[in-house]
PDB file of C-alpha atoms in Angstrom:
ATOM      1  CA  MET A   1      77.359  34.603 -77.961  1.00  0.00           C
ATOM      2  CA  LYS A   2      80.783  34.809 -76.593  1.00  0.00           C
ATOM      3  CA  GLY A   3      80.731  30.953 -75.932  1.00  0.00           C
ATOM      4  CA  ILE A   4      79.917  30.284 -79.578  1.00  0.00           C
ATOM      5  CA  LYS A   5      82.801  32.291 -80.641  1.00  0.00           C
ATOM      6  CA  LEU A   6      85.057  30.489 -78.502  1.00  0.00           C
ATOM      7  CA  ALA A   7      83.770  27.229 -79.462  1.00  0.00           C
ATOM      8  CA  THR A   8      84.191  28.243 -83.236  1.00  0.00           C
ATOM      9  CA  LEU A   9      87.590  29.169 -82.549  1.00  0.00           C
ATOM     10  CA  ALA A  10      88.498  25.847 -80.993  1.00  0.00           C
ATOM     11  CA  LEU A  11      87.120  24.075 -84.067  1.00  0.00           C
ATOM     12  CA  ALA A  12      88.836  26.259 -86.672  1.00  0.00           C
ATOM     13  CA  ILE A  13      92.124  25.629 -84.663  1.00  0.00           C
ATOM     14  CA  LEU A  14      91.754  21.897 -84.630  1.00  0.00           C
ATOM     15  CA  GLY A  15      90.662  21.313 -88.064  1.00  0.00           C
ATOM     16  CA  TRP A  16      86.799  20.764 -87.336  1.00  0.00           C
ATOM     17  CA  ASN A  17      84.097  22.123 -89.297  1.00  0.00           C
ATOM     18  CA  ALA A  18      82.291  24.650 -87.080  1.00  0.00           C
ATOM     19  CA  SER A  19      79.350  25.017 -89.232  1.00  0.00           C
ATOM     20  CA  ALA A  20      78.245  21.298 -88.161  1.00  0.00           C
ATOM     21  CA  ASN A  21      75.373  20.631 -86.261  1.00  0.00           C
ATOM     22  CA  ALA A  22      74.330  22.329 -82.951  1.00  0.00           C
ATOM     23  CA  GLY A  23      75.209  19.266 -80.623  1.00  0.00           C
ATOM     24  CA  ILE A  24      78.682  19.887 -80.089  1.00  0.00           C
ATOM     25  CA  ILE A  25      79.606  21.952 -77.137  1.00  0.00           C
ATOM     26  CA  SER A  26      83.376  22.097 -77.821  1.00  0.00           C
ATOM     27  CA  ALA A  27      86.274  20.639 -79.750  1.00  0.00           C
ATOM     28  CA  ILE A  28      89.525  21.003 -78.125  1.00  0.00           C
ATOM     29  CA  GLU A  29      93.227  20.056 -79.097  1.00  0.00           C
ATOM     30  CA  TYR A  30      94.177  18.957 -75.730  1.00  0.00           C
ATOM     31  CA  ALA A  31      97.921  18.486 -74.812  1.00  0.00           C
ATOM     32  CA  ASP A  32      97.305  14.842 -74.248  1.00  0.00           C
ATOM     33  CA  ASP A  33      94.819  12.247 -72.986  1.00  0.00           C
ATOM     34  CA  THR A  34      95.917  13.498 -69.425  1.00  0.00           C
ATOM     35  CA  ALA A  35      94.462  16.970 -70.140  1.00  0.00           C
ATOM     36  CA  PHE A  36      91.244  15.524 -71.518  1.00  0.00           C
ATOM     37  CA  SER A  37      90.921  13.373 -68.732  1.00  0.00           C
ATOM     38  CA  ALA A  38      91.296  15.918 -66.146  1.00  0.00           C
ATOM     39  CA  ALA A  39      88.700  18.206 -68.238  1.00  0.00           C
ATOM     40  CA  THR A  40      86.017  15.677 -68.575  1.00  0.00           C
ATOM     41  CA  GLY A  41      86.621  12.684 -66.141  1.00  0.00           C
ATOM     42  CA  ALA A  42      87.337  10.467 -69.290  1.00  0.00           C
ATOM     43  CA  VAL A  43      89.068   7.124 -69.025  1.00  0.00           C
ATOM     44  CA  SER A  44      90.665   4.891 -71.863  1.00  0.00           C
ATOM     45  CA  LEU A  45      88.196   3.157 -74.240  1.00  0.00           C
ATOM     46  CA  THR A  46      90.439   0.948 -76.141  1.00  0.00           C
ATOM     47  CA  GLY A  47      93.416   0.561 -73.521  1.00  0.00           C
ATOM     48  CA  ALA A  48      97.190   1.008 -74.603  1.00  0.00           C
ATOM     49  CA  LEU A  49      97.357  -0.440 -78.084  1.00  0.00           C
ATOM     50  CA  PRO A  50      98.938  -3.767 -78.151  1.00  0.00           C
ATOM     51  CA  ASP A  51     101.177  -5.142 -80.825  1.00  0.00           C
ATOM     52  CA  ILE A  52      99.126  -7.771 -82.444  1.00  0.00           C
ATOM     53  CA  GLY A  53      99.339  -7.162 -86.266  1.00  0.00           C
ATOM     54  CA  SER A  54      96.861  -7.976 -88.613  1.00  0.00           C
ATOM     55  CA  VAL A  55      93.124  -8.543 -86.864  1.00  0.00           C
ATOM     56  CA  GLY A  56      90.783  -8.991 -89.617  1.00  0.00           C
ATOM     57  CA  THR A  57      88.123  -6.324 -90.150  1.00  0.00           C
ATOM     58  CA  GLU A  58      87.034  -6.378 -86.823  1.00  0.00           C
ATOM     59  CA  VAL A  59      88.721  -6.390 -83.413  1.00  0.00           C
ATOM     60  CA  THR A  60      88.063  -5.704 -79.741  1.00  0.00           C
ATOM     61  CA  LEU A  61      90.412  -3.330 -77.874  1.00  0.00           C
ATOM     62  CA  GLY A  62      89.492  -2.709 -74.220  1.00  0.00           C
ATOM     63  CA  ASP A  63      85.873  -1.743 -74.122  1.00  0.00           C
ATOM     64  CA  ALA A  64      85.763  -0.871 -77.736  1.00  0.00           C
ATOM     65  CA  THR A  65      84.905  -2.994 -80.772  1.00  0.00           C
ATOM     66  CA  LEU A  66      86.371  -1.496 -83.858  1.00  0.00           C
ATOM     67  CA  ALA A  67      84.962  -2.651 -87.457  1.00  0.00           C
ATOM     68  CA  ALA A  68      86.257  -1.304 -90.710  1.00  0.00           C
ATOM     69  CA  GLY A  69      85.345  -2.515 -94.316  1.00  0.00           C
ATOM     70  CA  ASN A  70      89.080  -3.455 -94.853  1.00  0.00           C
ATOM     71  CA  THR A  71      91.844  -5.249 -92.893  1.00  0.00           C
ATOM     72  CA  ILE A  72      92.520  -3.760 -89.701  1.00  0.00           C
ATOM     73  CA  PHE A  73      96.280  -3.634 -88.351  1.00  0.00           C
ATOM     74  CA  VAL A  74      97.139  -2.933 -84.611  1.00  0.00           C
ATOM     75  CA  GLY A  75     100.782  -2.676 -83.623  1.00  0.00           C
ATOM     76  CA  ASP A  76     104.185  -0.995 -84.339  1.00  0.00           C
ATOM     77  CA  GLY A  77     105.808  -0.270 -87.628  1.00  0.00           C
ATOM     78  CA  TRP A  78     103.220   2.681 -88.694  1.00  0.00           C
ATOM     79  CA  SER A  79     103.340   5.661 -86.401  1.00  0.00           C
ATOM     80  CA  SER A  80     106.459   6.249 -84.310  1.00  0.00           C
ATOM     81  CA  LEU A  81     104.941   9.224 -82.978  1.00  0.00           C
ATOM     82  CA  MET A  82     102.109   7.344 -81.121  1.00  0.00           C
ATOM     83  CA  PRO A  83     102.376   6.908 -77.621  1.00  0.00           C
ATOM     84  CA  GLY A  84     103.709   3.247 -76.724  1.00  0.00           C
ATOM     85  CA  GLY A  85     104.826   3.211 -80.510  1.00  0.00           C
ATOM     86  CA  ASN A  86     101.776   1.304 -81.514  1.00  0.00           C
ATOM     87  CA  ALA A  87      98.836   2.442 -83.779  1.00  0.00           C
ATOM     88  CA  ILE A  88      95.845   1.264 -85.767  1.00  0.00           C
ATOM     89  CA  ALA A  89      96.233   1.316 -89.415  1.00  0.00           C
ATOM     90  CA  ILE A  90      93.518   0.255 -91.888  1.00  0.00           C
ATOM     91  CA  SER A  91      94.211  -1.357 -95.437  1.00  0.00           C
ATOM     92  CA  GLY A  92      92.136   1.163 -97.528  1.00  0.00           C
ATOM     93  CA  PRO A  93      90.346   4.264 -96.878  1.00  0.00           C
ATOM     94  CA  GLU A  94      90.253   4.862 -93.076  1.00  0.00           C
ATOM     95  CA  ASN A  95      86.709   4.274 -92.545  1.00  0.00           C
ATOM     96  CA  LEU A  96      86.409   3.015 -88.823  1.00  0.00           C
ATOM     97  CA  ASP A  97      83.302   2.022 -86.597  1.00  0.00           C
ATOM     98  CA  ILE A  98      83.822   2.413 -82.879  1.00  0.00           C
ATOM     99  CA  ALA A  99      81.101   0.594 -80.587  1.00  0.00           C
ATOM    100  CA  ILE A 100      81.463   1.452 -77.236  1.00  0.00           C
ATOM    101  CA  ASP A 101      80.913  -1.601 -75.039  1.00  0.00           C
ATOM    102  CA  THR A 102      80.432  -0.234 -71.886  1.00  0.00           C
ATOM    103  CA  GLY A 103      77.299   2.118 -72.462  1.00  0.00           C
ATOM    104  CA  LEU A 104      76.785   5.806 -73.055  1.00  0.00           C
ATOM    105  CA  ALA A 105      79.230   8.516 -73.499  1.00  0.00           C
ATOM    106  CA  THR A 106      79.399  12.492 -73.599  1.00  0.00           C
ATOM    107  CA  ALA A 107      82.948  13.011 -74.676  1.00  0.00           C
ATOM    108  CA  PHE A 108      85.350  11.355 -77.068  1.00  0.00           C
ATOM    109  CA  GLY A 109      89.138  11.628 -77.327  1.00  0.00           C
ATOM    110  CA  PHE A 110      91.412  10.151 -79.585  1.00  0.00           C
ATOM    111  CA  TYR A 111      95.387  10.294 -80.968  1.00  0.00           C
ATOM    112  CA  PHE A 112      95.705  10.819 -84.693  1.00  0.00           C
ATOM    113  CA  HIS A 113      98.592  11.131 -87.132  1.00  0.00           C
ATOM    114  CA  GLU A 114      98.267  12.121 -90.801  1.00  0.00           C
ATOM    115  CA  PRO A 115     101.574  11.911 -92.851  1.00  0.00           C
ATOM    116  CA  ALA A 116     101.862  14.077 -95.839  1.00  0.00           C
ATOM    117  CA  ALA A 117     105.554  13.979 -96.731  1.00  0.00           C
ATOM    118  CA  SER A 118     106.752  10.658 -96.789  1.00  0.00           C
ATOM    119  CA  THR A 119     105.810   7.833 -98.955  1.00  0.00           C
ATOM    120  CA  SER A 120     107.352   5.019 -96.732  1.00  0.00           C
ATOM    121  CA  MET A 121     105.173   2.767 -94.450  1.00  0.00           C
ATOM    122  CA  LEU A 122     106.624   3.966 -91.038  1.00  0.00           C
ATOM    123  CA  ASP A 123     105.478   7.391 -90.313  1.00  0.00           C
ATOM    124  CA  GLY A 124     104.516   7.722 -94.049  1.00  0.00           C
ATOM    125  CA  CYS A 125     101.414   7.314 -96.526  1.00  0.00           C
ATOM    126  CA  ASN A 126     102.904   4.089 -97.905  1.00  0.00           C
ATOM    127  CA  THR A 127     101.676   5.742-101.284  1.00  0.00           C
ATOM    128  CA  THR A 128     100.764   9.115-102.746  1.00  0.00           C
ATOM    129  CA  CYS A 129      99.920  11.142-100.092  1.00  0.00           C
ATOM    130  CA  VAL A 130      96.285  12.918-100.024  1.00  0.00           C
ATOM    131  CA  ASP A 131      95.176  15.483 -97.706  1.00  0.00           C
ATOM    132  CA  SER A 132      92.209  13.726 -96.301  1.00  0.00           C
ATOM    133  CA  THR A 133      88.869  15.184 -94.539  1.00  0.00           C
ATOM    134  CA  PHE A 134      86.818  12.764 -92.294  1.00  0.00           C
ATOM    135  CA  GLN A 135      83.214  12.847 -91.384  1.00  0.00           C
ATOM    136  CA  LEU A 136      83.033  12.032 -87.638  1.00  0.00           C
ATOM    137  CA  SER A 137      79.374  10.846 -86.927  1.00  0.00           C
ATOM    138  CA  PHE A 138      77.842   9.800 -83.211  1.00  0.00           C
ATOM    139  CA  TYR A 139      75.202   7.390 -82.871  1.00  0.00           C
ATOM    140  CA  LEU A 140      73.044   6.268 -79.885  1.00  0.00           C
ATOM    141  CA  GLY A 141      71.376   2.879 -80.620  1.00  0.00           C
ATOM    142  CA  GLY A 142      72.013   3.132 -84.064  1.00  0.00           C
ATOM    143  CA  THR A 143      70.055   6.314 -84.288  1.00  0.00           C
ATOM    144  CA  PHE A 144      72.189   9.351 -85.830  1.00  0.00           C
ATOM    145  CA  VAL A 145      73.044  12.122 -83.139  1.00  0.00           C
ATOM    146  CA  ASP A 146      75.398  14.489 -84.744  1.00  0.00           C
ATOM    147  CA  SER A 147      78.238  14.685 -87.216  1.00  0.00           C
ATOM    148  CA  PHE A 148      81.096  17.014 -87.950  1.00  0.00           C
ATOM    149  CA  LEU A 149      84.214  17.197 -90.365  1.00  0.00           C
ATOM    150  CA  PHE A 150      87.556  16.749 -89.268  1.00  0.00           C
ATOM    151  CA  MET A 151      90.564  17.984 -91.161  1.00  0.00           C
ATOM    152  CA  PRO A 152      93.533  16.784 -89.385  1.00  0.00           C
ATOM    153  CA  PRO A 153      96.838  18.834 -89.613  1.00  0.00           C
ATOM    154  CA  ASP A 154      99.865  17.020 -91.463  1.00  0.00           C
ATOM    155  CA  ASP A 155     102.895  15.399 -90.069  1.00  0.00           C
ATOM    156  CA  ARG A 156     102.412  15.603 -86.385  1.00  0.00           C
ATOM    157  CA  LEU A 157     100.559  13.633 -83.536  1.00  0.00           C
ATOM    158  CA  ILE A 158      97.462  15.367 -82.312  1.00  0.00           C
ATOM    159  CA  PHE A 159      95.207  14.313 -79.655  1.00  0.00           C
ATOM    160  CA  SER A 160      91.681  15.723 -80.275  1.00  0.00           C
ATOM    161  CA  GLY A 161      88.736  15.833 -77.675  1.00  0.00           C
ATOM    162  CA  LEU A 162      84.989  16.443 -78.380  1.00  0.00           C
ATOM    163  CA  ILE A 163      82.394  17.079 -75.728  1.00  0.00           C
ATOM    164  CA  LEU A 164      78.699  16.646 -76.800  1.00  0.00           C
ATOM    165  CA  ASP A 165      75.705  17.810 -75.256  1.00  0.00           C
ATOM    166  CA  GLU A 166      73.982  14.297 -75.979  1.00  0.00           C
ATOM    167  CA  ALA A 167      74.682  10.781 -75.056  1.00  0.00           C
ATOM    168  CA  PHE A 168      75.993   8.049 -77.854  1.00  0.00           C
ATOM    169  CA  ASP A 169      77.264   4.802 -77.987  1.00  0.00           C
ATOM    170  CA  GLU A 170      78.972   4.497 -81.284  1.00  0.00           C
ATOM    171  CA  ILE A 171      81.290   6.944 -83.164  1.00  0.00           C
ATOM    172  CA  ARG A 172      82.025   6.489 -87.192  1.00  0.00           C
ATOM    173  CA  PHE A 173      84.909   7.692 -88.975  1.00  0.00           C
ATOM    174  CA  SER A 174      84.164   7.992 -92.863  1.00  0.00           C
ATOM    175  CA  GLU A 175      86.930   9.404 -95.011  1.00  0.00           C
ATOM    176  CA  THR A 176      85.133  11.654 -97.313  1.00  0.00           C
ATOM    177  CA  ILE A 177      88.250  13.072 -99.084  1.00  0.00           C
ATOM    178  CA  GLY A 178      91.369  10.755 -99.396  1.00  0.00           C
ATOM    179  CA  SER A 179      92.743   7.485-101.022  1.00  0.00           C
ATOM    180  CA  ASN A 180      94.415   4.432-100.117  1.00  0.00           C
ATOM    181  CA  ASP A 181      97.137   6.500 -98.396  1.00  0.00           C
ATOM    182  CA  ASN A 182      97.850   5.830 -94.572  1.00  0.00           C
ATOM    183  CA  GLU A 183      96.619   7.804 -91.493  1.00  0.00           C
ATOM    184  CA  PHE A 184      96.844   6.278 -88.094  1.00  0.00           C
ATOM    185  CA  PHE A 185      94.487   6.145 -85.128  1.00  0.00           C
ATOM    186  CA  GLY A 186      95.786   5.849 -81.589  1.00  0.00           C
ATOM    187  CA  GLU A 187      94.429   5.218 -77.920  1.00  0.00           C
ATOM    188  CA  MET A 188      90.851   6.211 -77.669  1.00  0.00           C
ATOM    189  CA  TYR A 189      89.030   7.669 -74.462  1.00  0.00           C
ATOM    190  CA  VAL A 190      85.392   8.451 -73.666  1.00  0.00           C
ATOM    191  CA  ALA A 191      83.633  10.039 -70.620  1.00  0.00           C
ATOM    192  CA  THR A 192      80.508   7.890 -69.823  1.00  0.00           C
ATOM    193  CA  VAL A 193      77.332   8.506 -68.686  1.00  0.00           C
ATOM    194  CA  SER A 194      75.962   6.839 -65.410  1.00  0.00           C
ATOM    195  CA  VAL A 195      72.729   4.877 -66.061  1.00  0.00           C
ATOM    196  CA  PRO A 196      70.341   4.036 -63.119  1.00  0.00           C
ATOM    197  CA  GLU A 197      70.209   0.268 -61.582  1.00  0.00           C
ATOM    198  CA  PRO A 198      67.147  -1.646 -62.590  1.00  0.00           C
ATOM    199  CA  ALA A 199      66.099  -1.424 -59.085  1.00  0.00           C
ATOM    200  CA  THR A 200      66.207   2.406 -59.281  1.00  0.00           C
ATOM    201  CA  LEU A 201      64.254   2.596 -62.635  1.00  0.00           C
ATOM    202  CA  LEU A 202      61.719   0.154 -61.018  1.00  0.00           C
ATOM    203  CA  LEU A 203      61.238   2.508 -57.917  1.00  0.00           C
ATOM    204  CA  LEU A 204      61.223   5.476 -60.338  1.00  0.00           C
ATOM    205  CA  GLY A 205      58.470   4.042 -62.518  1.00  0.00           C
ATOM    206  CA  SER A 206      56.637   2.732 -59.367  1.00  0.00           C
ATOM    207  CA  ALA A 207      56.633   6.457 -58.387  1.00  0.00           C
ATOM    208  CA  LEU A 208      55.163   7.740 -61.959  1.00  0.00           C
ATOM    209  CA  LEU A 209      52.585   5.056 -61.921  1.00  0.00           C
ATOM    210  CA  GLY A 210      51.257   6.233 -58.522  1.00  0.00           C
ATOM    211  CA  VAL A 211      51.569   9.963 -59.812  1.00  0.00           C
ATOM    212  CA  GLY A 212      49.167   9.147 -62.887  1.00  0.00           C
ATOM    213  CA  PHE A 213      46.684   7.059 -60.508  1.00  0.00           C
ATOM    214  CA  MET A 214      46.565  10.113 -58.180  1.00  0.00           C
ATOM    215  CA  ARG A 215      46.004  12.667 -61.145  1.00  0.00           C
ATOM    216  CA  ARG A 216      43.183  10.348 -62.532  1.00  0.00           C
ATOM    217  CA  GLN A 217      41.560  10.098 -59.334  1.00  0.00           C
ATOM    218  CA  ARG A 218      41.504  13.890 -58.884  1.00  0.00           C
ATOM    219  CA  ALA A 219      40.140  14.271 -62.309  1.00  0.00           C
ATOM    220  CA  ALA A 220      37.481  11.703 -61.537  1.00  0.00           C
TER     221      ALA A 220
END
């Protein structure tokens, strides 16, 4: 019970909906990626963001493939708060699919900036500001794992970290409340899961077949 209360408190402070499904272990507003990596063993998924401008509706950054229904921009001129000065912006609602190209993960962390005061392009909404809510969904092999609501604080850079008790290989951000006003993604991090080598899987399978054969022999 104490662990549930602490997790709920962390969710509330961060802006996550604590009434989400049970797959989450914790959601913590880490000070930065260093703290998240120390706590989970996570490494950068996207790498430091480059300054490459408009990239169409899909782009590969590091070990992540990002896809959106609208044009994606990667670079400066959007959020001066992001580490390195570069950010990911989307022309339209901030719906973003993130495929993890290196396999399975159990923890996901990301930088995020939601402007609410300025309507300028840099550090602003670039239109009328709307207080946004996101649904963050996790998938494994295209199968839904879990989802949570994310309500980011306004006008400051945050680093958010999520640890799940189930593996996933894709994350989908969906802006459930919002408009064409800008919010910005930064560098992303994951803690990956080790997958047995093929030879190890073959050996394990052979052992299981042997056990099954022995059981049949005994039953006979």
